[in-house]
Amino acid sequence: MKEAHFKTLLKKYQEGKATASDKEHIRFFENQLKKKNANQIFTNDQHKEELKSSIIGVINRKISKPSFYWSKIAAILVLLLGVHLYRQYVSHSNTLYNEVTSGPEVKYYILPDSTQVWLNKSSKLQFANHFNETRDVILEGEAFFMVKKDQNHPFKVRFEGNELEVTGTQFTVNSKKTKQEVAIKEGSVTVTTTALEAYDLKVNNVLKITGQSSVKSIEEFPRSGYWSQGALLFNNMPMHQVLEIVSKRFGQTIRIENIDKGQLGLRISAKFTEDISVFDLLNSLTHITPFTYELNIERQELIIK
């Protein structure tokens, strides 16, 4: 998040024009700053509270119509970084989080912890630069998640003021302005709504949220939750063409190293279901023709050897 964008969000909040998504970004930014910088600024908890009380007092005297949340945010920013440190932090990091958008097509993306995400059309996913420490994402639109299991670092999805938490499972989140829905394919999750109601969801549970009301039901997980383009069918196709299709389907650049032309010309006949992951597909291909692969998550690149 650039400094100008953050200032715009704060101004909208102060004027009462911030959307649920805007508020989520502000809270996300606040939480990341606190986690990353608190130990560098305060000598102890008493020191933090004394400074906070002092600054909030000044802000409340200066603003004719003070907003409690605006005062809180401003105080936290000054306390955590100070004006000089805040500007220095923004200029060095450039952005606090990364953004992935799907545009007019479904987009497949692998997060830094190896969690796999299918973003439906016209959707957006944001996550912190130091993602492996927090595993928090913000979703606008719809996505299917195949979360990498990590008991020590829960995976959280924030959407329209709601929060989903899990350590490792498979589920979809459909986040629209007026209605949100969570469907579980595998494992279990906990969802806390904007009304502060907590729901524990298991396989084939669906939670539908409309405003301040929520309804939990039991339904078969929708196959449309993958938004894929159908099954993958290779009929006597050369290996190099198979890899080209895999690259396009999963949005991964494929770099080939140390494989001879004879192996790349090997013809393959196979069929894979629409919900297969790129890892399972490549593992299956290694049983047909021997090769190894590595994933460069930062570049979203698969290296075939």
Short mmCIF file of C-alpha atoms in Angstrom, two decimals, residues 8-261:
data_model
loop_
_atom_site.label_atom_id
_atom_site.label_comp_id
_atom_site.label_asym_id
_atom_site.label_seq_id
_atom_site.Cartn_x
_atom_site.Cartn_y
_atom_site.Cartn_z
CA THR A 8 -6.99 8.50 1.04
CA LEU A 9 -8.42 5.57 3.01
CA LEU A 10 -8.01 7.41 6.32
CA LYS A 11 -9.70 10.52 4.90
CA LYS A 12 -12.65 8.43 3.67
CA TYR A 13 -12.96 6.81 7.11
CA GLN A 14 -12.90 10.19 8.87
CA GLU A 15 -15.66 11.45 6.57
CA GLY A 16 -17.77 8.32 7.10
CA LYS A 17 -17.43 7.24 3.45
CA ALA A 18 -15.23 4.15 3.92
CA THR A 19 -16.58 0.84 2.63
CA ALA A 20 -16.21 -2.46 4.49
CA SER A 21 -13.29 -3.26 2.20
CA ASP A 22 -11.63 0.10 2.99
CA LYS A 23 -11.97 -0.56 6.73
CA GLU A 24 -10.48 -4.03 6.28
CA HIS A 25 -7.43 -2.52 4.56
CA ILE A 26 -6.93 0.00 7.38
CA ARG A 27 -7.12 -2.70 10.07
CA PHE A 28 -4.84 -4.95 8.05
CA PHE A 29 -2.29 -2.14 7.69
CA GLU A 30 -2.53 -1.35 11.41
CA ASN A 31 -1.99 -4.98 12.44
CA GLN A 32 1.01 -5.43 10.17
CA LEU A 33 2.68 -2.26 11.47
CA LYS A 34 2.12 -3.31 15.08
CA LYS A 35 3.58 -6.77 14.51
CA LYS A 36 6.58 -5.51 12.56
CA ASN A 37 7.59 -2.43 14.55
CA ALA A 38 6.29 -2.45 18.13
CA ASN A 39 9.44 -3.95 19.64
CA GLN A 40 11.61 -1.30 17.99
CA ILE A 41 9.72 1.71 19.39
CA PHE A 42 8.55 1.03 22.95
CA THR A 43 10.74 0.39 25.97
CA ASN A 44 7.88 -1.44 27.75
CA ASP A 45 4.06 -1.65 27.90
CA GLN A 46 3.79 1.25 30.35
CA HIS A 47 5.83 3.44 28.01
CA LYS A 48 3.48 2.53 25.13
CA GLU A 49 0.32 3.37 27.08
CA GLU A 50 1.71 6.68 28.35
CA LEU A 51 2.62 7.81 24.83
CA LYS A 52 -0.69 6.62 23.43
CA SER A 53 -2.71 8.55 26.04
CA SER A 54 -0.65 11.67 25.46
CA ILE A 55 -1.04 11.63 21.68
CA ILE A 56 -4.77 10.82 21.74
CA GLY A 57 -5.24 13.79 24.07
CA VAL A 58 -3.48 16.11 21.62
CA ILE A 59 -5.48 14.76 18.66
CA ASN A 60 -8.80 15.18 20.47
CA ARG A 61 -7.97 18.80 21.28
CA LYS A 62 -6.96 19.57 17.70
CA ILE A 63 -9.90 17.94 15.89
CA SER A 64 -13.22 19.76 16.37
CA LYS A 65 -15.28 16.61 15.74
CA PRO A 66 -13.01 13.79 16.80
CA SER A 67 -13.55 10.28 15.53
CA PHE A 68 -12.48 7.64 18.03
CA TYR A 69 -11.24 5.21 15.41
CA TRP A 70 -9.40 7.95 13.49
CA SER A 71 -7.71 9.00 16.74
CA LYS A 72 -6.78 5.41 17.46
CA ILE A 73 -5.27 4.86 14.01
CA ALA A 74 -3.36 8.15 14.04
CA ALA A 75 -2.00 7.45 17.51
CA ILE A 76 -0.90 3.96 16.61
CA LEU A 77 0.89 5.15 13.47
CA VAL A 78 2.76 7.88 15.33
CA LEU A 79 3.54 5.61 18.26
CA LEU A 80 4.79 2.76 16.16
CA LEU A 81 6.88 4.65 13.67
CA GLY A 82 6.91 8.36 14.30
CA VAL A 83 6.54 10.70 11.32
CA HIS A 84 10.13 10.26 10.16
CA LEU A 85 10.21 6.49 10.61
CA TYR A 86 6.80 6.07 8.96
CA ARG A 87 7.90 7.94 5.83
CA GLN A 88 11.17 6.03 5.80
CA TYR A 89 9.32 2.73 6.17
CA VAL A 90 6.95 3.52 3.29
CA SER A 91 9.73 4.72 0.99
CA HIS A 92 11.89 1.63 1.59
CA SER A 93 9.18 -1.01 1.40
CA ASN A 94 7.22 0.75 -1.40
CA THR A 95 4.23 -1.53 -0.74
CA LEU A 96 3.08 -3.25 2.43
CA TYR A 97 1.38 -6.06 0.59
CA ASN A 98 1.23 -7.84 -2.75
CA GLU A 99 -1.85 -7.89 -4.96
CA VAL A 100 -3.04 -10.60 -7.34
CA THR A 101 -5.97 -9.97 -9.71
CA SER A 102 -7.70 -12.41 -12.04
CA GLY A 103 -9.16 -10.09 -14.69
CA PRO A 104 -11.55 -11.71 -17.21
CA GLU A 105 -10.20 -15.25 -16.64
CA VAL A 106 -9.76 -17.61 -13.70
CA LYS A 107 -6.25 -17.22 -12.26
CA TYR A 108 -4.22 -19.89 -10.47
CA TYR A 109 -1.67 -18.60 -7.95
CA ILE A 110 0.69 -20.17 -5.40
CA LEU A 111 1.24 -18.16 -2.20
CA PRO A 112 4.68 -18.02 -0.51
CA ASP A 113 3.70 -20.81 1.94
CA SER A 114 2.72 -23.09 -1.03
CA THR A 115 -1.02 -22.55 -0.45
CA GLN A 116 -2.78 -22.84 -3.83
CA VAL A 117 -5.47 -20.35 -4.85
CA TRP A 118 -7.88 -20.30 -7.77
CA LEU A 119 -9.20 -16.74 -8.19
CA ASN A 120 -12.52 -16.52 -9.99
CA LYS A 121 -13.03 -13.88 -12.68
CA SER A 122 -12.80 -10.21 -11.61
CA SER A 123 -11.45 -11.08 -8.15
CA LYS A 124 -8.55 -9.71 -6.11
CA LEU A 125 -6.31 -11.17 -3.39
CA GLN A 126 -3.87 -9.21 -1.22
CA PHE A 127 -1.25 -10.48 1.23
CA ALA A 128 1.63 -9.03 3.25
CA ASN A 129 5.22 -8.95 2.03
CA HIS A 130 6.22 -11.00 5.10
CA PHE A 131 3.36 -13.44 4.44
CA ASN A 132 4.94 -16.54 6.02
CA GLU A 133 4.88 -14.82 9.43
CA THR A 134 1.17 -14.00 9.47
CA ARG A 135 -0.57 -15.93 6.62
CA ASP A 136 -3.30 -13.25 6.38
CA VAL A 137 -5.02 -12.44 3.08
CA ILE A 138 -7.75 -10.02 2.01
CA LEU A 139 -10.20 -11.26 -0.62
CA GLU A 140 -12.47 -9.27 -2.89
CA GLY A 141 -14.57 -11.50 -5.13
CA GLU A 142 -14.41 -15.29 -5.11
CA ALA A 143 -11.63 -17.85 -4.61
CA PHE A 144 -11.00 -21.51 -3.93
CA PHE A 145 -8.20 -22.17 -1.41
CA MET A 146 -6.11 -25.31 -0.95
CA VAL A 147 -4.26 -24.28 2.23
CA LYS A 148 -0.84 -25.65 3.13
CA LYS A 149 -1.10 -27.17 6.61
CA ASP A 150 0.83 -25.31 9.34
CA GLN A 151 -0.39 -25.72 12.93
CA ASN A 152 1.85 -22.91 14.18
CA HIS A 153 0.68 -20.30 11.67
CA PRO A 154 -3.11 -20.17 11.12
CA PHE A 155 -4.29 -19.07 7.68
CA LYS A 156 -6.79 -16.19 7.74
CA VAL A 157 -9.04 -14.82 5.01
CA ARG A 158 -10.62 -11.41 5.60
CA PHE A 159 -13.62 -10.53 3.43
CA GLU A 160 -16.14 -7.69 3.79
CA GLY A 161 -15.51 -7.39 7.54
CA ASN A 162 -15.72 -11.16 8.15
CA GLU A 163 -12.78 -13.39 9.08
CA LEU A 164 -12.09 -17.06 8.34
CA GLU A 165 -9.34 -18.97 10.17
CA VAL A 166 -7.87 -22.39 9.42
CA THR A 167 -4.57 -24.28 9.66
CA GLY A 168 -4.97 -26.39 6.52
CA THR A 169 -8.00 -27.36 4.41
CA GLN A 170 -9.89 -26.73 1.14
CA PHE A 171 -12.75 -24.25 0.80
CA THR A 172 -14.28 -21.48 -1.29
CA VAL A 173 -15.11 -17.93 -0.25
CA ASN A 174 -17.53 -15.83 -2.30
CA SER A 175 -17.30 -12.22 -1.12
CA LYS A 176 -19.75 -9.70 -2.54
CA LYS A 177 -20.80 -6.34 -1.10
CA THR A 178 -24.25 -7.48 0.02
CA LYS A 179 -23.78 -11.24 0.42
CA GLN A 180 -20.93 -13.60 1.32
CA GLU A 181 -20.69 -17.39 1.26
CA VAL A 182 -18.19 -19.96 2.55
CA ALA A 183 -18.29 -23.60 1.39
CA ILE A 184 -16.05 -26.35 2.81
CA LYS A 185 -14.68 -29.18 0.64
CA GLU A 186 -12.21 -30.68 3.11
CA GLY A 187 -11.23 -30.17 6.76
CA SER A 188 -12.79 -27.48 8.96
CA VAL A 189 -12.69 -23.71 9.42
CA THR A 190 -13.92 -21.08 11.87
CA VAL A 191 -15.69 -17.99 10.52
CA THR A 192 -16.30 -14.88 12.63
CA THR A 193 -18.86 -12.55 11.05
CA THR A 194 -19.22 -8.78 11.29
CA ALA A 195 -21.90 -9.42 13.94
CA LEU A 196 -19.16 -11.17 16.01
CA GLU A 197 -20.89 -14.54 15.65
CA ALA A 198 -18.51 -17.52 15.35
CA TYR A 199 -19.32 -20.56 13.20
CA ASP A 200 -17.37 -23.83 13.05
CA LEU A 201 -17.75 -25.32 9.57
CA LYS A 202 -16.89 -28.84 8.42
CA VAL A 203 -17.04 -30.82 5.17
CA ASN A 204 -20.09 -29.88 3.04
CA ASN A 205 -21.06 -27.07 5.43
CA VAL A 206 -22.06 -23.80 3.79
CA LEU A 207 -22.33 -20.46 5.59
CA LYS A 208 -24.33 -17.69 3.92
CA ILE A 209 -23.96 -14.16 5.30
CA THR A 210 -26.27 -11.27 4.44
CA GLY A 211 -25.68 -8.08 6.40
CA GLN A 212 -25.90 -8.92 10.10
CA SER A 213 -27.68 -12.26 9.59
CA SER A 214 -26.05 -15.64 8.88
CA VAL A 215 -27.42 -19.07 7.94
CA LYS A 216 -25.43 -22.32 8.25
CA SER A 217 -26.55 -25.27 6.12
CA ILE A 218 -25.34 -28.69 4.94
CA GLU A 219 -24.95 -28.93 1.17
CA GLU A 220 -22.78 -30.92 -1.22
CA PHE A 221 -19.66 -28.96 -2.11
CA PRO A 222 -20.28 -27.36 -5.52
CA ARG A 223 -17.98 -28.59 -8.27
CA SER A 224 -18.36 -25.16 -9.83
CA GLY A 225 -16.27 -23.94 -6.89
CA TYR A 226 -13.16 -24.58 -8.96
CA TRP A 227 -14.29 -22.41 -11.90
CA SER A 228 -11.98 -24.46 -14.07
CA GLN A 229 -12.13 -24.88 -17.81
CA GLY A 230 -13.01 -28.57 -17.58
CA ALA A 231 -10.90 -31.72 -17.49
CA LEU A 232 -7.45 -31.85 -19.06
CA LEU A 233 -7.22 -34.43 -21.84
CA PHE A 234 -3.95 -35.30 -23.59
CA ASN A 235 -4.33 -37.65 -26.55
CA ASN A 236 -0.98 -38.85 -27.92
CA MET A 237 0.45 -35.36 -27.33
CA PRO A 238 4.21 -34.58 -27.23
CA MET A 239 5.61 -33.81 -23.79
CA HIS A 240 6.62 -30.25 -24.72
CA GLN A 241 3.03 -29.43 -25.78
CA VAL A 242 1.68 -30.95 -22.56
CA LEU A 243 3.96 -28.63 -20.57
CA GLU A 244 2.80 -25.63 -22.60
CA ILE A 245 -0.84 -26.43 -21.74
CA VAL A 246 0.03 -26.92 -18.07
CA SER A 247 1.79 -23.54 -18.09
CA LYS A 248 -1.26 -21.78 -19.54
CA ARG A 249 -3.79 -23.60 -17.36
CA PHE A 250 -2.07 -22.81 -14.06
CA GLY A 251 -0.51 -19.47 -14.95
CA GLN A 252 3.01 -20.72 -14.24
CA THR A 253 6.04 -19.98 -16.39
CA ILE A 254 7.81 -23.26 -17.20
CA ARG A 255 11.57 -23.35 -17.69
CA ILE A 256 13.10 -26.56 -19.04
CA GLU A 257 16.62 -27.55 -17.99
CA ASN A 258 18.72 -30.61 -18.89
CA ILE A 259 15.98 -32.55 -20.70
CA ASP A 260 16.88 -33.92 -24.13
CA LYS A 261 14.72 -33.50 -27.23
#
